[in-house]
Tab-separated table of C-alpha atoms and ligand atoms in Angstrom:
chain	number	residue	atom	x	y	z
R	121	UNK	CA	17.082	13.473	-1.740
R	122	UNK	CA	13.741	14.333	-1.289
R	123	UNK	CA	12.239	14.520	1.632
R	124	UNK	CA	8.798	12.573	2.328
R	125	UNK	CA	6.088	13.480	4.276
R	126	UNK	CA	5.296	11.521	7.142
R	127	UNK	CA	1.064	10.633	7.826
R	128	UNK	CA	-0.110	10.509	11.199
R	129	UNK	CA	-1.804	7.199	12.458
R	130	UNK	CA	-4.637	6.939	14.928
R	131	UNK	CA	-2.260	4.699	17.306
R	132	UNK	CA	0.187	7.608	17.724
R	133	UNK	CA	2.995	6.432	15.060
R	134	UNK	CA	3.354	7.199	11.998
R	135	UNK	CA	3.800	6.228	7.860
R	136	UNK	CA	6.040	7.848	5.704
R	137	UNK	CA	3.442	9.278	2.559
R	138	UNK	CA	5.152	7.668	-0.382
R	139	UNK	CA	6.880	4.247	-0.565
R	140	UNK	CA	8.097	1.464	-2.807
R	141	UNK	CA	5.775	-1.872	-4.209
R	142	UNK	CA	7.201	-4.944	-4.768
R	143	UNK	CA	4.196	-7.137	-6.131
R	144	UNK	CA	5.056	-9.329	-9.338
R	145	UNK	CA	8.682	-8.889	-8.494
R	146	UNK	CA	10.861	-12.388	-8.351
R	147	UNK	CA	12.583	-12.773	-5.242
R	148	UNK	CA	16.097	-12.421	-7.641
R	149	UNK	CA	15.134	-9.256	-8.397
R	150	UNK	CA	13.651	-7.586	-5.814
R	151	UNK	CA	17.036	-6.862	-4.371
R	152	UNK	CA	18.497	-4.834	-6.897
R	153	UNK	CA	14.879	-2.753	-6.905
R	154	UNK	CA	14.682	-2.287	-3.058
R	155	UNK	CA	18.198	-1.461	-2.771
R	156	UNK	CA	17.437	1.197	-5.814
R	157	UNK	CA	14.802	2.365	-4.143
R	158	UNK	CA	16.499	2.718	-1.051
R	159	UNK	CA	19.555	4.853	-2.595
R	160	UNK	CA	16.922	7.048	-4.260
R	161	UNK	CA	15.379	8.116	-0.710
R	162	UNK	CA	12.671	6.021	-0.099
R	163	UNK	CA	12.161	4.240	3.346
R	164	UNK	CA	8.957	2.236	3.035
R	165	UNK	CA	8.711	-1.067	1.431
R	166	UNK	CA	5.569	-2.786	1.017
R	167	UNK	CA	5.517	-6.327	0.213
R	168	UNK	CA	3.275	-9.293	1.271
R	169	UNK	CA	3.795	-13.500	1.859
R	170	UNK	CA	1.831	-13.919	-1.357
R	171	UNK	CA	4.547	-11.892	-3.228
R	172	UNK	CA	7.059	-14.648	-2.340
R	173	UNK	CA	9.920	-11.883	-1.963
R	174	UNK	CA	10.478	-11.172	1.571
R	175	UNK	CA	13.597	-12.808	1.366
R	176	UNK	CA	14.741	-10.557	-1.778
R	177	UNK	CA	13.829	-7.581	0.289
R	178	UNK	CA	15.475	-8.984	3.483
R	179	UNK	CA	19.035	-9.227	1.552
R	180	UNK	CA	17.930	-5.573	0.685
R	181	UNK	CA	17.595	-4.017	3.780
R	182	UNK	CA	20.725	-5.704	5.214
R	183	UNK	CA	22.861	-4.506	2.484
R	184	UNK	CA	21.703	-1.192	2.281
R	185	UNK	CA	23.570	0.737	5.221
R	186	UNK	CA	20.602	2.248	6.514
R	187	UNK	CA	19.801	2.480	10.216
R	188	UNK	CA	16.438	-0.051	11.297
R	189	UNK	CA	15.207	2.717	12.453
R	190	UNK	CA	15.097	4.838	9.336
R	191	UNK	CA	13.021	2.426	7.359
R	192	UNK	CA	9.226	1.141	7.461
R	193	UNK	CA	8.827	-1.824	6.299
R	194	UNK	CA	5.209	-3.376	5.760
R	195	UNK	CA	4.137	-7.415	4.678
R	196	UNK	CA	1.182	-8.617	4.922
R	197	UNK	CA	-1.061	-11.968	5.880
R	198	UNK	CA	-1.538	-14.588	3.729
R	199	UNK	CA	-5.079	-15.690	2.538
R	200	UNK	CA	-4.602	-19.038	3.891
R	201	UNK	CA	-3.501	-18.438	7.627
R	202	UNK	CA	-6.300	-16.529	8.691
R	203	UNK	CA	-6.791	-19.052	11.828
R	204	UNK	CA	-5.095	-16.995	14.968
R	205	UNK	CA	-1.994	-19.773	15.187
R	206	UNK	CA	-1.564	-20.249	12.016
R	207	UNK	CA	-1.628	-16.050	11.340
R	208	UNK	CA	0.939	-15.877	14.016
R	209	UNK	CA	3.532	-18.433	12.538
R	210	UNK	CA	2.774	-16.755	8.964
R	211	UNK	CA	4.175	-13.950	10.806
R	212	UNK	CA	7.065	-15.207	12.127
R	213	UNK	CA	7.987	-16.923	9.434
R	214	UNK	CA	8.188	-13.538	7.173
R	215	UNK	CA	10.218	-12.062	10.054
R	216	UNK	CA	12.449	-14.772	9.479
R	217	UNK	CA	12.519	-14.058	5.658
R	218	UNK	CA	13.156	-11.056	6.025
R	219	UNK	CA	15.508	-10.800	8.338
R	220	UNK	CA	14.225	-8.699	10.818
R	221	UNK	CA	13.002	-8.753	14.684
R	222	UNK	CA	10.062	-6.424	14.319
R	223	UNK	CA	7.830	-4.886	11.385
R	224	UNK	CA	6.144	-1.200	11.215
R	225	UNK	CA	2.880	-2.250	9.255
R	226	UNK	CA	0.934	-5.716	8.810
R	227	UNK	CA	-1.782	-6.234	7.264
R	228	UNK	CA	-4.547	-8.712	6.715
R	229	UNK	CA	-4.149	-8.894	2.853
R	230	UNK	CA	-7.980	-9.434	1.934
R	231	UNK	CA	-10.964	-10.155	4.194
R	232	UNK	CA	-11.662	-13.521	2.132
R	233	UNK	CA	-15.714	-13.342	2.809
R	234	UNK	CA	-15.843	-17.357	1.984
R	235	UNK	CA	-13.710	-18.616	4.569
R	236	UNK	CA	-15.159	-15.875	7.289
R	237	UNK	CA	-12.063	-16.157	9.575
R	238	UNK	CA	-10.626	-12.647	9.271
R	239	UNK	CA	-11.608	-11.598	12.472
R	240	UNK	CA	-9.353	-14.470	14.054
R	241	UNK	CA	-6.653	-13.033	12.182
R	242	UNK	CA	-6.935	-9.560	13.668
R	243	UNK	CA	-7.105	-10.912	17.172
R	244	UNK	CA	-3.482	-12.216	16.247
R	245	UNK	CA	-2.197	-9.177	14.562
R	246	UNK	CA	-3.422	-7.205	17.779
R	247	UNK	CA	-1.820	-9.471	20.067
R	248	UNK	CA	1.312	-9.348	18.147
R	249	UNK	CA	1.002	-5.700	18.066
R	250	UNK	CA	0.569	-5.863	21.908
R	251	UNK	CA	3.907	-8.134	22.333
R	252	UNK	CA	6.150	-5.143	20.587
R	253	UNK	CA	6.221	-7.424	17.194
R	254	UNK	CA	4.606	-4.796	15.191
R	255	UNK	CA	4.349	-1.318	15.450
R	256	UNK	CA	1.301	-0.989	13.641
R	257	UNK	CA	-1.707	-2.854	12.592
R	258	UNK	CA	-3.996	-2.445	9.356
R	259	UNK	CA	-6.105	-4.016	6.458
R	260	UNK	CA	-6.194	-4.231	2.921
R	261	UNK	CA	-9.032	-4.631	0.808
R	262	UNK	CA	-11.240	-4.244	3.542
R	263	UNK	CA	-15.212	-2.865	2.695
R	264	UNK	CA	-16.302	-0.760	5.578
R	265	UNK	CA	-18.646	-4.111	6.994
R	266	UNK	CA	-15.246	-5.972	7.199
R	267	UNK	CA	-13.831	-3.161	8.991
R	268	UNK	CA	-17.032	-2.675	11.190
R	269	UNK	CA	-16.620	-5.936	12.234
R	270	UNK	CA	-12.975	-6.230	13.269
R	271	UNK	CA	-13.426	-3.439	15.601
R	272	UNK	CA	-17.031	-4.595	17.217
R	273	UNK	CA	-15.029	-7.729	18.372
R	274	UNK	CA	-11.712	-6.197	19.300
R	275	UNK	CA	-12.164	-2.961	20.429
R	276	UNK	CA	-9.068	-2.190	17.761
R	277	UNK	CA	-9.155	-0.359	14.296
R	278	UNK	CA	-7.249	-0.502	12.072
R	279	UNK	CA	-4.641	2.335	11.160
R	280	UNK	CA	-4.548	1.986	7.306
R	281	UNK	CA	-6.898	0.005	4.855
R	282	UNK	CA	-4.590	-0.371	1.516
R	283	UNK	CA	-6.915	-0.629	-1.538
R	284	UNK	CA	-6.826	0.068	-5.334
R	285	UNK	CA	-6.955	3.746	-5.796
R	286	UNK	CA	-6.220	5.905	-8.576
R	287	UNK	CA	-8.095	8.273	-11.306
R	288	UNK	CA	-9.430	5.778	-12.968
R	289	UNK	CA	-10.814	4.232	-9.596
R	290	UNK	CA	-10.878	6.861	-6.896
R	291	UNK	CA	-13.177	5.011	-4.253
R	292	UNK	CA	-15.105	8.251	-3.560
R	293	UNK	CA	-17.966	6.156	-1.980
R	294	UNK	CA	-15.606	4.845	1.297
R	295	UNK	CA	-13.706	8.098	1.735
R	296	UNK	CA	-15.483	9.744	4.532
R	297	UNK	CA	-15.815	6.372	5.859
R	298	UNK	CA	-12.238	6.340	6.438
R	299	UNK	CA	-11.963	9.806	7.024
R	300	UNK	CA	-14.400	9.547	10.335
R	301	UNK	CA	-13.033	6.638	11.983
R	302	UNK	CA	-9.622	8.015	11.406
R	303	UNK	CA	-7.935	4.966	9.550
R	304	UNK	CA	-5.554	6.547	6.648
R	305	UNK	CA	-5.811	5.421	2.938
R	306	UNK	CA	-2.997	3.728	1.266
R	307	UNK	CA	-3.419	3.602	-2.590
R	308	UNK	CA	-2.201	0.445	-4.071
R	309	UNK	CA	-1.704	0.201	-7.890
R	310	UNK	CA	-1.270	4.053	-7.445
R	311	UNK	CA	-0.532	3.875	-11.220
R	312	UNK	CA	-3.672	1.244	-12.140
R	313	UNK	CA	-0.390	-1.423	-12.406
R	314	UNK	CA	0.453	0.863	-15.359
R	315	UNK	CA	-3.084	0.885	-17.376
R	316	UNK	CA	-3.447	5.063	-15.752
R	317	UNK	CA	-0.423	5.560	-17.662
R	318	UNK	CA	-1.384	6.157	-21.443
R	319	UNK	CA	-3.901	8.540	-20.296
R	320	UNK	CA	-4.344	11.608	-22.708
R	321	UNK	CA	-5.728	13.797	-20.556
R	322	UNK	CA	-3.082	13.356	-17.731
R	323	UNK	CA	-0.492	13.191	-20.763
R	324	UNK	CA	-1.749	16.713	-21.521
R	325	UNK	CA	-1.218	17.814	-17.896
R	326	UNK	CA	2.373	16.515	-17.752
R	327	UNK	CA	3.693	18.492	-20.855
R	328	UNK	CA	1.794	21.132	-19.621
R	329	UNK	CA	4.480	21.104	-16.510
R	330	UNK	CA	7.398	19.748	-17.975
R	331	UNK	CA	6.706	16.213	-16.272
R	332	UNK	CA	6.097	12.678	-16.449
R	333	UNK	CA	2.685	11.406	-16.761
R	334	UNK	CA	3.708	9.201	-13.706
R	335	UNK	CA	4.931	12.082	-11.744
R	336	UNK	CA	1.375	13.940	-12.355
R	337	UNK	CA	-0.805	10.835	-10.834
R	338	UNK	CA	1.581	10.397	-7.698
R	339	UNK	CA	1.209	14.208	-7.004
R	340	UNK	CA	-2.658	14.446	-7.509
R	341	UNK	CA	-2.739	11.182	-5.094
R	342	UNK	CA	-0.660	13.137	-2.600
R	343	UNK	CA	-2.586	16.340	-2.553
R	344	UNK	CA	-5.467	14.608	-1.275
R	345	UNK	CA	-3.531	13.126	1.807
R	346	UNK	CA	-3.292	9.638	0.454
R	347	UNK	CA	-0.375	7.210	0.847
R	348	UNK	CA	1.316	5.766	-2.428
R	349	UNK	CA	3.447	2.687	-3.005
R	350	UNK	CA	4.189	2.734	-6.819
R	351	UNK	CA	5.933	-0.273	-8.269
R	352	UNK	CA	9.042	-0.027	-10.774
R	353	UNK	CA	11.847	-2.570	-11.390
R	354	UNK	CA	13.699	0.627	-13.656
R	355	UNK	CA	15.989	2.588	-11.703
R	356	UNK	CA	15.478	5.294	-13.641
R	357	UNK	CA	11.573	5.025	-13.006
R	358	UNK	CA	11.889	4.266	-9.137
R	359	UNK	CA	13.948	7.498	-9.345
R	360	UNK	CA	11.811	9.565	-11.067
R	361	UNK	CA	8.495	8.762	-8.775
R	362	UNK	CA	10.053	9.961	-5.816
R	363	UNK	CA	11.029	12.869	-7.163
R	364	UNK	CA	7.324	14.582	-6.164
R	365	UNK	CA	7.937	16.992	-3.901
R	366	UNK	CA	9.565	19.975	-5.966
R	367	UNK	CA	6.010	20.889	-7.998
R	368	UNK	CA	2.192	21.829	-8.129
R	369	UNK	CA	-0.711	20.663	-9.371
R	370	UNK	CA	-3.395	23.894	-9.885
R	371	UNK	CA	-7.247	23.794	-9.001
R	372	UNK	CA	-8.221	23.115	-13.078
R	373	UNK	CA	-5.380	19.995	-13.358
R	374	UNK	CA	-7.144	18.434	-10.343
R	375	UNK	CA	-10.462	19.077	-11.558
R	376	UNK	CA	-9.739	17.339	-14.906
R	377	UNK	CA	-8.209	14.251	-13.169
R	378	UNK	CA	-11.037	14.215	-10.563
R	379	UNK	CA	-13.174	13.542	-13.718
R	380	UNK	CA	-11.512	10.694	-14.883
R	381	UNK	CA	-13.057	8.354	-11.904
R	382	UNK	CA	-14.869	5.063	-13.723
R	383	UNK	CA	-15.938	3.289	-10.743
R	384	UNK	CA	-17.819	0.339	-13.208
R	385	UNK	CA	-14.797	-0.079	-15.663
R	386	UNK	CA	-11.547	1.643	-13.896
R	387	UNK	CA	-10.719	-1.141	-11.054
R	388	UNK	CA	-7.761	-3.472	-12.268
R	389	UNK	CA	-7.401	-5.914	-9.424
R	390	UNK	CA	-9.903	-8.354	-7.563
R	391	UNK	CA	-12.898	-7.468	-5.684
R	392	UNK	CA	-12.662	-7.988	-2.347
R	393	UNK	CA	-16.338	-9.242	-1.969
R	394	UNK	CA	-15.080	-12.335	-4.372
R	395	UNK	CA	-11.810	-12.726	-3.619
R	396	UNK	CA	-11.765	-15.925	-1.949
R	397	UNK	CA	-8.421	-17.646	-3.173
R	398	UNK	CA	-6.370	-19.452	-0.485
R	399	UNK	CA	-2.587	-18.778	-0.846
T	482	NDP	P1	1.624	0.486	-10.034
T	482	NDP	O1	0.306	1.161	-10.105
T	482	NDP	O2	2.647	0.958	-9.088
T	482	NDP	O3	2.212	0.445	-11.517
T	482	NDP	C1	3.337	-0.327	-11.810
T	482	NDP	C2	3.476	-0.415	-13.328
T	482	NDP	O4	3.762	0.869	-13.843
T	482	NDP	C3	4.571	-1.326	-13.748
T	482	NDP	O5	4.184	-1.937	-14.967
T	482	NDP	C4	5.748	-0.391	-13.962
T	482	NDP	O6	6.615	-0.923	-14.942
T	482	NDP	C5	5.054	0.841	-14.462
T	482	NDP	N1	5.734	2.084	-14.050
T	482	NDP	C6	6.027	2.475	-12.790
T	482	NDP	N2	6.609	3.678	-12.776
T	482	NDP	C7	6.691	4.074	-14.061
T	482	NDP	C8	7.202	5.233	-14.695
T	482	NDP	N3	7.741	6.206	-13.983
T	482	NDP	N4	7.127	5.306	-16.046
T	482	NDP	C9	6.577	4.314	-16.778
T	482	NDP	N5	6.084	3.189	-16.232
T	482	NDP	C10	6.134	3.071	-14.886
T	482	NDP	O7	1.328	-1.099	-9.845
T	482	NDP	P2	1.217	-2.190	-8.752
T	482	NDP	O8	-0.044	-2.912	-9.082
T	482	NDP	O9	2.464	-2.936	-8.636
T	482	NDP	O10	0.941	-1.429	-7.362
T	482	NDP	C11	1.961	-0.898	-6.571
T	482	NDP	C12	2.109	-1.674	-5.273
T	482	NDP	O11	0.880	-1.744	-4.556
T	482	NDP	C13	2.454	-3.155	-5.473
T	482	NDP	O12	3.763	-3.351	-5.915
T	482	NDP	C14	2.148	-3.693	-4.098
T	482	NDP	O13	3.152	-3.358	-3.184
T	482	NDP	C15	0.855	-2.958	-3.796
T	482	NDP	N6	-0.329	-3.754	-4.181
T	482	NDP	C16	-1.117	-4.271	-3.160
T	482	NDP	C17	-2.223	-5.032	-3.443
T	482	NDP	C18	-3.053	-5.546	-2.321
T	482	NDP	O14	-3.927	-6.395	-2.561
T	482	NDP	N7	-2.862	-5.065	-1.103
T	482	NDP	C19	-2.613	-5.362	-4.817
T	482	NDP	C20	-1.768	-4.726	-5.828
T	482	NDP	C21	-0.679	-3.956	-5.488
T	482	NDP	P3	8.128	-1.413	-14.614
T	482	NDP	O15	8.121	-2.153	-13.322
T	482	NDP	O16	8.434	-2.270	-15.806
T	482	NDP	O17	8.947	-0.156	-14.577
């Protein structure tokens, strides 16, 4: 089994580097994937109360035979209980789901500019945080203003900010952002949800080493310190992008994925300036 790096955090914990998506899976199925996932080595599990599956990967994790302790398991806020009461019993309501008495990560899914109330929501996630419910604390989809923000009236950064990243979208503008207030990169749709995956040039790199296209974007997202959570419902697939750790990537194969960045065309998902839908 391999064995994952763990990322320092800039509250003292820690993440491991590669985990396990579970957007667009049904509840029913996100069982049999997290329990796959689980026998194939990995240990975090990111899901969210949007993805209406935290009680898929609740039956998961109690089936699987694996100490608390040995697994991270992240959700995240809801776009409609950004008010600090109603953020706190979103919260315990997904420990509920899933089944648990604490969680390793939440995050505030999006900043939702419209409704303006994300900063409410942090001041719950840090008093949960406070109370021992969560280990750690972070954002998703936040621009650096959100981010600015959050900490001006807190005192309390986040340790993560998940956001679409990969070579066809490789947010070069907000890295040294991140990089100098210490707050780690997670790389969500590390695979473009998929659309990264017919790439020719990255095709030629994978024959090249005798490996999947797949296997070639996780490793050249690794190399650069990043956290990954790709998505698969295959068992096969879930198997084979964990298995990351046993090869190289040379100077000239990161050079020619460097240059596939499109930051007008590449991004798959919503924009977090406009993303202002209430579920
Ligand atoms: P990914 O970039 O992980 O790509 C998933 C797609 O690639 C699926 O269609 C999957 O198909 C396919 N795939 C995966 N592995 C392989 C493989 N080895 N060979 C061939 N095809 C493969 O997509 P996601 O958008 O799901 O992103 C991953 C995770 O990031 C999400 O599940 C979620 O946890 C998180 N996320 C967070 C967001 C946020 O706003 N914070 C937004 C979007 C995602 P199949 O399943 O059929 O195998």
């Amino acid at each position: 089994m391999p064995n994952i790096p763990q990322i320092p955090l800039n509250d003292g914990k820690a993440i491991p580097q590669l985990g396990f998506g579970v957007w667009q899976v049904p509840d029913d199925e996100a069982q049999p994937a997290v329990a796959a996932a689980i026998r194939s080595g990995y240990r975090l599990i990111d899901t969210a109360q949007g993805y209406d599956n935290e009680e898929g990967v609740g039956r998961a994790i109690a089936e699987a035979g694996i100490g608390r302790d040995q697994l991270f398991i992240t959700s995240k806020l809801r776009n409609g209980a950004h008010e600090y009461d109603a953020a706190r019993k979103a919260f315990d309501e997904s420990l509920k789901k899933l089944g648990l008495d604490y969680l390793d990560m939440f995050l505030i899914h999006w900043p939702v500019p419209d409704q303006d109330k994300f900063a409410d929501a942090w001041r719950a996630l840090v008093a949960l945080r406070n109370e021992g419910r969560i280990r750690s604390i972070g954002v998703s989809n936040f621009l650096p203003s959100h981010i600015d923000r959050i900490v001006a009236e807190t005192g309390v950064k986040p340790v993560i900010n998940q956001l679409e990243l990969h070579p066809h979208y490789q947010q070069r503008d907000i890295r040294d952002y991140h990089a100098r207030h210490d707050i780690k990169l997670e790389c969500y749709s590390p695979l473009g949800s998929g659309a990264v995956l017919d790439n020719e040039t990255i095709a030629e790199i994978a024959e090249k080493h005798g490996r999947s296209v797949s296997q070639i974007i996780l490793r050249w997202e690794l190399d650069q310190g990043l956290i990954v959570i790709p998505k698969s419902t295959h068992e096969e697939r879930i198997a084979e992008n964990i298995e990351v750790f046993d090869f190289a990537l040379d100077d000239e194969d990161r050079r020619r994925i460097d240059a596939l960045d499109d930051p007008e065309n590449g991004k798959t998902g919503s924009f977090p300036e406009t993303m202002n839908d209430l579920f």
